[in-house]
Coordinates of N, CA and C and ligand atoms in Angstrom, one line a residue:
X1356 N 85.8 29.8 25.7 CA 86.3 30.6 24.6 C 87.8 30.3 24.4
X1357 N 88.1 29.9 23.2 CA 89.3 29.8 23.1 C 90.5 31.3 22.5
X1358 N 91.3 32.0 23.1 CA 91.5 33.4 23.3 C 93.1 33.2 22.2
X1359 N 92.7 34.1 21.3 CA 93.6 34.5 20.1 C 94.5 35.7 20.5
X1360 N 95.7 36.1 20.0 CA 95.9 37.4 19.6 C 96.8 37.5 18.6
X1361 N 96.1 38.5 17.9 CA 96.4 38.9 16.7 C 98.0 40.3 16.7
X1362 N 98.5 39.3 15.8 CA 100.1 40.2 15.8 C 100.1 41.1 14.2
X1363 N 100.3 42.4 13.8 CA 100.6 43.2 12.8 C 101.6 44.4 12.8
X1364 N 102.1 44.7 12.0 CA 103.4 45.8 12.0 C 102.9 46.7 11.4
X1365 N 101.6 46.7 10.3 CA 101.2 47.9 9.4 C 99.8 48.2 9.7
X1366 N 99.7 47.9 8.5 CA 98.3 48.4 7.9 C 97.5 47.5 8.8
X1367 N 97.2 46.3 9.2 CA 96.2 45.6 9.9 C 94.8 45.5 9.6
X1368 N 95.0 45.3 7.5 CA 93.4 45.3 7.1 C 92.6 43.6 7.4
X1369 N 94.1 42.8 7.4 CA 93.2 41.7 7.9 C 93.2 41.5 9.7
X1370 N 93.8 42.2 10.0 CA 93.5 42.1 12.2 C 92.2 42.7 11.6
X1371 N 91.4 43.5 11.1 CA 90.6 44.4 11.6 C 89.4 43.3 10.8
X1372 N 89.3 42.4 9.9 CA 88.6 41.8 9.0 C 88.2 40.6 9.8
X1373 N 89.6 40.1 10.5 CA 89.1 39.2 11.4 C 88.2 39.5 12.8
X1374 N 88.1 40.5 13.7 CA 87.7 41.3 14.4 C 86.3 41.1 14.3
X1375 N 86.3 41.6 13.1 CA 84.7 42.0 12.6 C 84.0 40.8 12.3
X1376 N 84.7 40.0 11.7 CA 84.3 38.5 11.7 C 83.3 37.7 13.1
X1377 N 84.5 38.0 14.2 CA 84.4 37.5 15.4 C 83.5 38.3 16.0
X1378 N 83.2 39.4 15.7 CA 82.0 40.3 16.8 C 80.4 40.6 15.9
X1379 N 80.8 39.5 14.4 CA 79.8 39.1 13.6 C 79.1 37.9 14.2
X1380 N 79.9 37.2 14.7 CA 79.7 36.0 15.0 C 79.8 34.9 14.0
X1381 N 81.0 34.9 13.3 CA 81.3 34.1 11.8 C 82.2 33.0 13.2
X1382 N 83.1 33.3 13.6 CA 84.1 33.0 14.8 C 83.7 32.4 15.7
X1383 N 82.2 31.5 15.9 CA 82.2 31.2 17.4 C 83.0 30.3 18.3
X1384 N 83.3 30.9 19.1 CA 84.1 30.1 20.3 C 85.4 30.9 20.5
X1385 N 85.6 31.8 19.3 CA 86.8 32.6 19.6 C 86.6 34.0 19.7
X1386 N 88.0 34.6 20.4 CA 88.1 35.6 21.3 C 89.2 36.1 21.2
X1387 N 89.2 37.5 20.6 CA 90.5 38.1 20.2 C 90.9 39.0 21.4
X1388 N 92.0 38.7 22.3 CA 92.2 39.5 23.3 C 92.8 40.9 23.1
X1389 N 94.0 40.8 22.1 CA 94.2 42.1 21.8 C 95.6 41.8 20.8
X1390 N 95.6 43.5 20.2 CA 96.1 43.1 19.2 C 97.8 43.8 19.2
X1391 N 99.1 43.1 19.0 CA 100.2 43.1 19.2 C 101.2 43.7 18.1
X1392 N 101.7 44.8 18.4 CA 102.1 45.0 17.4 C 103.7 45.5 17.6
X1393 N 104.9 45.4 16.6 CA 106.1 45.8 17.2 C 106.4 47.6 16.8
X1394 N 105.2 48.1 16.0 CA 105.8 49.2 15.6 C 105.1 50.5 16.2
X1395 N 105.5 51.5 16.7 CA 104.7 52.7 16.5 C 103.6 53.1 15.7
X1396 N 103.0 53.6 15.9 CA 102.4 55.3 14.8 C 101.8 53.8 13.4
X1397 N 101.4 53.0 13.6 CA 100.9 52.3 12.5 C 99.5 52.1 12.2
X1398 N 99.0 52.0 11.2 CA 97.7 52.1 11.2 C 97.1 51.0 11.8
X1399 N 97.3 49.8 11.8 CA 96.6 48.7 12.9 C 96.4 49.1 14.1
X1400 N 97.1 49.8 15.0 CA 97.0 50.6 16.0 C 95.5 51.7 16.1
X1401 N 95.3 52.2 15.3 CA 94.2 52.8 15.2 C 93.1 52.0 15.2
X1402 N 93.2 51.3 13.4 CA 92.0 50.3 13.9 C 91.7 49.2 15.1
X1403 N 92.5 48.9 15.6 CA 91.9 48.5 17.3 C 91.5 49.5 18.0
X1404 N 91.9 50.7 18.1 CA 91.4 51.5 19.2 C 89.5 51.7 18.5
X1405 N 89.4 51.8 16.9 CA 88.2 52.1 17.0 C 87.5 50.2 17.1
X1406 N 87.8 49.7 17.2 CA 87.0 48.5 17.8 C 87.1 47.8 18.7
X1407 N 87.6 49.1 19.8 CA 87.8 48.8 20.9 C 88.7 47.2 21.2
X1408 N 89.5 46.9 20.8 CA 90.1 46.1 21.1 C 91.9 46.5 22.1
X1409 N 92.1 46.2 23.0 CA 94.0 46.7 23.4 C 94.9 46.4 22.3
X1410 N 95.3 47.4 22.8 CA 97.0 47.4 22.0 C 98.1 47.4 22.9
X1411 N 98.9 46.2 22.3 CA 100.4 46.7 22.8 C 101.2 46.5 22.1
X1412 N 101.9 47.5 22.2 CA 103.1 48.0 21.4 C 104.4 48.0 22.1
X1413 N 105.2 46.7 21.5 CA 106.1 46.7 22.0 C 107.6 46.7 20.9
X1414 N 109.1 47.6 21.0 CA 109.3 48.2 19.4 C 111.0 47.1 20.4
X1415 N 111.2 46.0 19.3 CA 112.5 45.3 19.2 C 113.1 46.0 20.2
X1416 N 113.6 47.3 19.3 CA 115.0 48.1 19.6 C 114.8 49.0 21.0
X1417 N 113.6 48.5 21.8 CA 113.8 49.1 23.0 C 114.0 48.0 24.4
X1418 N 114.5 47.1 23.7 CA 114.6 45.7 24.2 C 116.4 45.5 24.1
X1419 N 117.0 44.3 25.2 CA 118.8 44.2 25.0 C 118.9 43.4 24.1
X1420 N 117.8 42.4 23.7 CA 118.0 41.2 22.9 C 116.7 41.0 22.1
X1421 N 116.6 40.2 21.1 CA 115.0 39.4 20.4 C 114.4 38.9 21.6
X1422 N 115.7 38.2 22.5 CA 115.0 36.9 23.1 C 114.5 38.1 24.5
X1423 N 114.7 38.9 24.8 CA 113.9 39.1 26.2 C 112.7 40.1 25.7
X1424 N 113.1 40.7 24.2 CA 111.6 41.5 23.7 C 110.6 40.0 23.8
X1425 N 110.5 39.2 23.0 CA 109.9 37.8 23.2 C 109.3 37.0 23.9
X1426 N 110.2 37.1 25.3 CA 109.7 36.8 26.7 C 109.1 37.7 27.3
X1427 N 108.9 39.3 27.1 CA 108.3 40.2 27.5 C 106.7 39.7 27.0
X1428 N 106.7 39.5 25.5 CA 105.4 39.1 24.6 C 105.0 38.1 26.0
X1429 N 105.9 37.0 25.6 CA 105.3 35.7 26.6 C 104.7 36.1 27.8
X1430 N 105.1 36.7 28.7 CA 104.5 37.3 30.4 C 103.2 38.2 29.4
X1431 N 103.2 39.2 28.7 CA 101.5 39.4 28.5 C 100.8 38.2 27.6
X1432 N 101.0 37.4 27.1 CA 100.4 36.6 26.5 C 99.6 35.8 27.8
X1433 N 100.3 35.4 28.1 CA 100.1 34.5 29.7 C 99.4 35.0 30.5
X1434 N 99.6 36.5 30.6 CA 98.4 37.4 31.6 C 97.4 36.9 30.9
X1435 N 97.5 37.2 29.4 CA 95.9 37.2 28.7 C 95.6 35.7 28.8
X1436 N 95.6 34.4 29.1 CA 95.7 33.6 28.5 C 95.6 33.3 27.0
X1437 N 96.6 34.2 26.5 CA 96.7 33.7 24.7 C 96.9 32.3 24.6
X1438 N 96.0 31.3 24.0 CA 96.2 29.7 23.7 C 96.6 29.9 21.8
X1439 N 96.6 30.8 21.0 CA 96.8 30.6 19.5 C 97.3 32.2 19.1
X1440 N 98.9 31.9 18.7 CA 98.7 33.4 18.1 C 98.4 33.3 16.6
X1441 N 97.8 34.7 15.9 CA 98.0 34.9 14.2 C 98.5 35.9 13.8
X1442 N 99.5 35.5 13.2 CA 100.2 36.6 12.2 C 99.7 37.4 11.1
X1443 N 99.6 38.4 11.1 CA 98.9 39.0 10.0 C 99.4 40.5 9.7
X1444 N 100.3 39.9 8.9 CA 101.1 41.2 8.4 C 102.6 41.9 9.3
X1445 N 102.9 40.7 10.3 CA 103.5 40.8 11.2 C 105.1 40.8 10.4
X1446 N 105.7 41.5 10.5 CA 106.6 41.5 9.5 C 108.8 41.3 10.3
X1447 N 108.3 40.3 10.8 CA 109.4 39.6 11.8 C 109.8 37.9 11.8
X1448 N 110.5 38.1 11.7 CA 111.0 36.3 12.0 C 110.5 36.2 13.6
X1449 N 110.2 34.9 13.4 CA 109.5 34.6 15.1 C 110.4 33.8 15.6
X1450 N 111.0 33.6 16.6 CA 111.8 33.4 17.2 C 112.1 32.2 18.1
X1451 N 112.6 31.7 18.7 CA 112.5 30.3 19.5 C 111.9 30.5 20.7
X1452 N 111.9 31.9 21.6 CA 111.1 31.7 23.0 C 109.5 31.4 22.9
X1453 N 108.8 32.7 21.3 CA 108.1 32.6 20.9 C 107.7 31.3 20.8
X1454 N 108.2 30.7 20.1 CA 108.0 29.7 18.8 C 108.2 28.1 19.6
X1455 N 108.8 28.0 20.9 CA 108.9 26.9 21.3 C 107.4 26.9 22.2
X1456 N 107.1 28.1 22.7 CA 106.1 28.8 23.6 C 104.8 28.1 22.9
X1457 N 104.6 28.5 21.5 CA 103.2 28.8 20.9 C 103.3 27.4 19.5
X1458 N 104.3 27.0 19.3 CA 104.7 26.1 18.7 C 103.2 24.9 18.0
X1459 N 102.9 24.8 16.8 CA 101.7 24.5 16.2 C 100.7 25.3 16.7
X1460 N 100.5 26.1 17.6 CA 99.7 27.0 18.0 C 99.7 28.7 17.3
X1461 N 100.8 28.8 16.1 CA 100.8 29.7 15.4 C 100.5 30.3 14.2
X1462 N 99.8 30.8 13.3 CA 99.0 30.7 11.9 C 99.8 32.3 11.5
X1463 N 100.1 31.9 10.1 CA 100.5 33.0 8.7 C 99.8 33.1 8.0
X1464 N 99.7 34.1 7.4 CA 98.9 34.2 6.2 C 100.1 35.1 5.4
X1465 N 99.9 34.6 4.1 CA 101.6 35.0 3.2 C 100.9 35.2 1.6
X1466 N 101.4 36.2 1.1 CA 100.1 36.4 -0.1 C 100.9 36.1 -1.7
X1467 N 101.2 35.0 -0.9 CA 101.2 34.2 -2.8 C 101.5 32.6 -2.6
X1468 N 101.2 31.6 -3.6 CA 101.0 30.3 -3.4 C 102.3 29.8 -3.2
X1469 N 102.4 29.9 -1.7 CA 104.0 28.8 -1.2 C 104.2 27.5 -2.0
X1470 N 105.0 27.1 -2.2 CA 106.4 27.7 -2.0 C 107.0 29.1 -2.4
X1471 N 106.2 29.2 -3.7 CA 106.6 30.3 -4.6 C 106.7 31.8 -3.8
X1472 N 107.7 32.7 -4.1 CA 107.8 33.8 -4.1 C 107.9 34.5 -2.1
X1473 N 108.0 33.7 -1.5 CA 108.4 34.0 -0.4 C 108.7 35.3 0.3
X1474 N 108.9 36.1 1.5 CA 109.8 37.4 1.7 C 109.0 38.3 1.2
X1475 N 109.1 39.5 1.2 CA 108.6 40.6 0.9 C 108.5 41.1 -0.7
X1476 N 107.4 41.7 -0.3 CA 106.2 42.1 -1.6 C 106.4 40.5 -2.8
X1477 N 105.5 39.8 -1.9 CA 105.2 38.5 -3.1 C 104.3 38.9 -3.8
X1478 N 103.3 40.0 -3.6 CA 102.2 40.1 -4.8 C 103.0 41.0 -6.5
X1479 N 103.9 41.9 -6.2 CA 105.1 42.1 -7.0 C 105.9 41.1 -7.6
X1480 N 106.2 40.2 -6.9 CA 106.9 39.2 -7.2 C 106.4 38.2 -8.4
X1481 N 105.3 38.5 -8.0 CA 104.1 37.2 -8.9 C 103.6 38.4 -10.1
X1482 N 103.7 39.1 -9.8 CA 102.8 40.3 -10.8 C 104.1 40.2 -11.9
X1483 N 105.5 40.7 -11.6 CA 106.2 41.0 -12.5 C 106.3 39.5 -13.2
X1484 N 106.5 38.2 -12.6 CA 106.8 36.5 -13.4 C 106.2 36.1 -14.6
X1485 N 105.1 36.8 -15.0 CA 104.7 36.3 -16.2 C 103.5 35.4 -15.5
X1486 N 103.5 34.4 -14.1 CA 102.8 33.9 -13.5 C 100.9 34.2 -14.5
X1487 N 100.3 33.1 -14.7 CA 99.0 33.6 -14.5 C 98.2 33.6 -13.6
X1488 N 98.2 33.1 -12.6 CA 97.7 32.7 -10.9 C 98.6 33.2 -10.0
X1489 N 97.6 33.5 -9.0 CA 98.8 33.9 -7.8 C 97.7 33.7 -6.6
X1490 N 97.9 34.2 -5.2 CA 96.9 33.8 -4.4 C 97.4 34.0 -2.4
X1491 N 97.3 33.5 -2.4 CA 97.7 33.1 -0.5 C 97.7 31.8 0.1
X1492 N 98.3 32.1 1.4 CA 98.5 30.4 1.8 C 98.7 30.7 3.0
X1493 N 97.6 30.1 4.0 CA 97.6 30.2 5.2 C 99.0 28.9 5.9
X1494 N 99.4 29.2 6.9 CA 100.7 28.0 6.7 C 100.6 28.2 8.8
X1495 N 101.2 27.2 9.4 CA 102.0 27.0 10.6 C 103.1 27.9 10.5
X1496 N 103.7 28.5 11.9 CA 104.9 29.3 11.4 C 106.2 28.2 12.1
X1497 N 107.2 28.2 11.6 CA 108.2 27.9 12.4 C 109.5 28.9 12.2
X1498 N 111.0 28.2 12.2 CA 111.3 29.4 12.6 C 111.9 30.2 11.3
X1499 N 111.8 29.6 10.0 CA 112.0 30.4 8.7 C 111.2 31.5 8.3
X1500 N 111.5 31.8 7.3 CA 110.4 32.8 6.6 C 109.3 32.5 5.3
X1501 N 108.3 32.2 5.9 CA 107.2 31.7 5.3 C 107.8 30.2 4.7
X1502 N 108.0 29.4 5.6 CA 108.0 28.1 5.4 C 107.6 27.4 6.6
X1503 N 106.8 27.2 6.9 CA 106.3 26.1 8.0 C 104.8 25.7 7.2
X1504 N 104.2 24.6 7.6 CA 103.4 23.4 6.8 C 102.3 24.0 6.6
X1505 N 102.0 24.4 5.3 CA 100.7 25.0 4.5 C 99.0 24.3 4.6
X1506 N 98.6 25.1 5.4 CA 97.5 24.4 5.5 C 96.3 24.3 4.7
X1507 N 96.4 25.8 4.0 CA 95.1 25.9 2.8 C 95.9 27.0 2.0
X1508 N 95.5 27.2 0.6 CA 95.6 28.1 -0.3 C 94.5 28.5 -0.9
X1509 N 94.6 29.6 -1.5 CA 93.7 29.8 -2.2 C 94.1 30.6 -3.4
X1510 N 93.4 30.5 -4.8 CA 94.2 31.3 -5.7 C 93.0 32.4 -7.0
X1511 N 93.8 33.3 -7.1 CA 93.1 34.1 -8.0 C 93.8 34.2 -9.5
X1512 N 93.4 34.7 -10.3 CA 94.2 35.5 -11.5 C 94.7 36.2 -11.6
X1513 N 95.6 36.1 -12.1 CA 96.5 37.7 -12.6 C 96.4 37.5 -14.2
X1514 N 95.3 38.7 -14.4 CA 94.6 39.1 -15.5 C 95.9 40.1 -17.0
X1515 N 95.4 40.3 -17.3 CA 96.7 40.8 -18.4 C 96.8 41.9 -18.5
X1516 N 95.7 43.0 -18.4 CA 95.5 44.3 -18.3 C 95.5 44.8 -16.7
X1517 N 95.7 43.8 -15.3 CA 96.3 44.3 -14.1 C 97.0 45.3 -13.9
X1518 N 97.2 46.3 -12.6 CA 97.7 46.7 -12.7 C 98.4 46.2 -11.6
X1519 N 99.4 46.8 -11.0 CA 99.8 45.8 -9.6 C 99.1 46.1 -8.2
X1520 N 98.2 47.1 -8.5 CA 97.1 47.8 -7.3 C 96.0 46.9 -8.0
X1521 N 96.0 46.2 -8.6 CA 94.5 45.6 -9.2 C 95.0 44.3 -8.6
X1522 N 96.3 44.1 -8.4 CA 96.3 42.6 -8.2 C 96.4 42.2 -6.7
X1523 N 96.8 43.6 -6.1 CA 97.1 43.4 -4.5 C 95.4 43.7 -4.1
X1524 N 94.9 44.1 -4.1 CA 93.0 44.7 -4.6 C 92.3 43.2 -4.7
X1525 N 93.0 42.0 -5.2 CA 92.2 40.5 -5.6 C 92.7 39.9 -4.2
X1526 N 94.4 40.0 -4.1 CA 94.6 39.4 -3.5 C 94.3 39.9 -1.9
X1527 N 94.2 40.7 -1.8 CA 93.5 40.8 -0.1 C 92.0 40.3 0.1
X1528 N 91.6 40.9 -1.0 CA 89.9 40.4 -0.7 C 89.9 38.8 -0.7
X1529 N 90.6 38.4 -1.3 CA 90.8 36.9 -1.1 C 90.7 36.4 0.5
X1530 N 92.3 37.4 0.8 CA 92.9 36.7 2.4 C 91.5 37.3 3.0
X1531 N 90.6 38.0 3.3 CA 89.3 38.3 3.6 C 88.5 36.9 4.1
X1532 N 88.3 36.5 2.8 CA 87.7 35.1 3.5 C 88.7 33.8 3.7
X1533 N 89.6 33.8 3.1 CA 90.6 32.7 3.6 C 90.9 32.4 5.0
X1534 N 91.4 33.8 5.6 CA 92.0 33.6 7.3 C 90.9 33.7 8.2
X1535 N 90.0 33.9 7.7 CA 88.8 33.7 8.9 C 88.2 32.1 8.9
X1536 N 88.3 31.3 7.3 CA 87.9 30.6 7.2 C 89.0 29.4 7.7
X1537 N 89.9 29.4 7.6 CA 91.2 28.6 8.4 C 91.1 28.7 9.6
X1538 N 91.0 29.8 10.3 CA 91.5 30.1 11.8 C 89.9 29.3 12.2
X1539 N 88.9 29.2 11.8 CA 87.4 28.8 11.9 C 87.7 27.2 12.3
X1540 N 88.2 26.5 11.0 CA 88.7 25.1 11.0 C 90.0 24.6 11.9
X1541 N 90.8 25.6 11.8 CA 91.9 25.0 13.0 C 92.1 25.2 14.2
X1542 N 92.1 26.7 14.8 CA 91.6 27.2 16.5 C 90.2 26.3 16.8
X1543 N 90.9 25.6 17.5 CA 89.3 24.7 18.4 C 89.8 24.0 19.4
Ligands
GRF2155 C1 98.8 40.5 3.9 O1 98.8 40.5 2.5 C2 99.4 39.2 4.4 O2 99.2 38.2 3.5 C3 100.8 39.6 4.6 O3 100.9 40.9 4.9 C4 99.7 41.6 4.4 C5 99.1 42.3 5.6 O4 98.2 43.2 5.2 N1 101.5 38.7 5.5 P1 97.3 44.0 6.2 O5 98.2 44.7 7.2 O6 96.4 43.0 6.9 O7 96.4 44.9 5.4

């Protein structure tokens, strides 16, 4: 089995989408050890506990530096043998202990067609442009923000009468099948 863990800061509708996936049996060969998160009191947190998956919660600012919060990651990653992390909604720059650590072994999922619209709330970003498409883009992380080498996209419409809950509403159900279907083709 080759052993994943899934990193989120919020909501965690796709940790919990891929989850379900893998205890579907959509995932074979993979194995989500547990799911990582930097924030408190967040709803990803919940949804692991009801699918029984661990949690650990570990919060920056109770750390002296990035780099020894990071290396803390690294010593449980290594307990678990994590071989692939995924980002999913993880809302942090990743770092060099990380990143030299897990290095082509790390997957994003970023919800609008890279290059375009980068950083926070890109489905806003795309909604307000006039844009008629918009979509996601599963990518490698390195150490920027949402730029490392895109491996698949996928894209939907942005209809005329959207509203910006209609358009974030396409574009998740999209990432739905997107990141299971990536992580399917590239974790091996
Ligand atoms: C997703 O849209 C993903 O593309 C982005 O953050 C969002 C996370 O949503 N990186 P959720 O927490 O999985 O619901």
């Amino acid at each position: 089995m080759i052993k994943i863990a899934i990193f989120a800061s919020g909501s965690g509708s796709n940790f919990e989408n891929i989850v379900n996936r893998v205890q579907k049996g959509d995932l074979p060969g993979i194995e989500v050890t547990a799911l990582y998160t930097d924030k408190a009191g967040v709803k990803c947190i919940e949804r692991a506990e009801k699918l029984n998956i661990p949690v650990h919660i570990n919060q920056p600012k109770d750390f002296i530096s990035k780099s020894s919060y990071e290396q803390h990651l690294l010593k449980l990653l290594s307990n678990e043998g994590v071989q692939w992390i995924v980002l999913a909604g993880y809302m942090r720059l990743v770092s060099e202990d990380l990143l030299h650590a897990y290095e082509g072994r790390m997957l994003n999922i970023h919800p609008s067609l890279l290059p375009k619209y980068k950083g926070l709330d890109a489905i806003g970003q795309a909604y307000e442009s006039g844009d008629k498409v918009t979509g996601s883009t599963v990518h490698f992380v390195d150490s920027g923000m949402d730029t490392g080498e895109i491996i698949e996209q996928q894209q939907c419409d942005i209809k005329p009468d959207d509203t910006k809950e209609d358009l974030e509403e396409r574009v998740k159900n999209l990432e739905y099948e997107l990141y299971p279907r990536v992580i399917a083709k590239i974790i091996k």
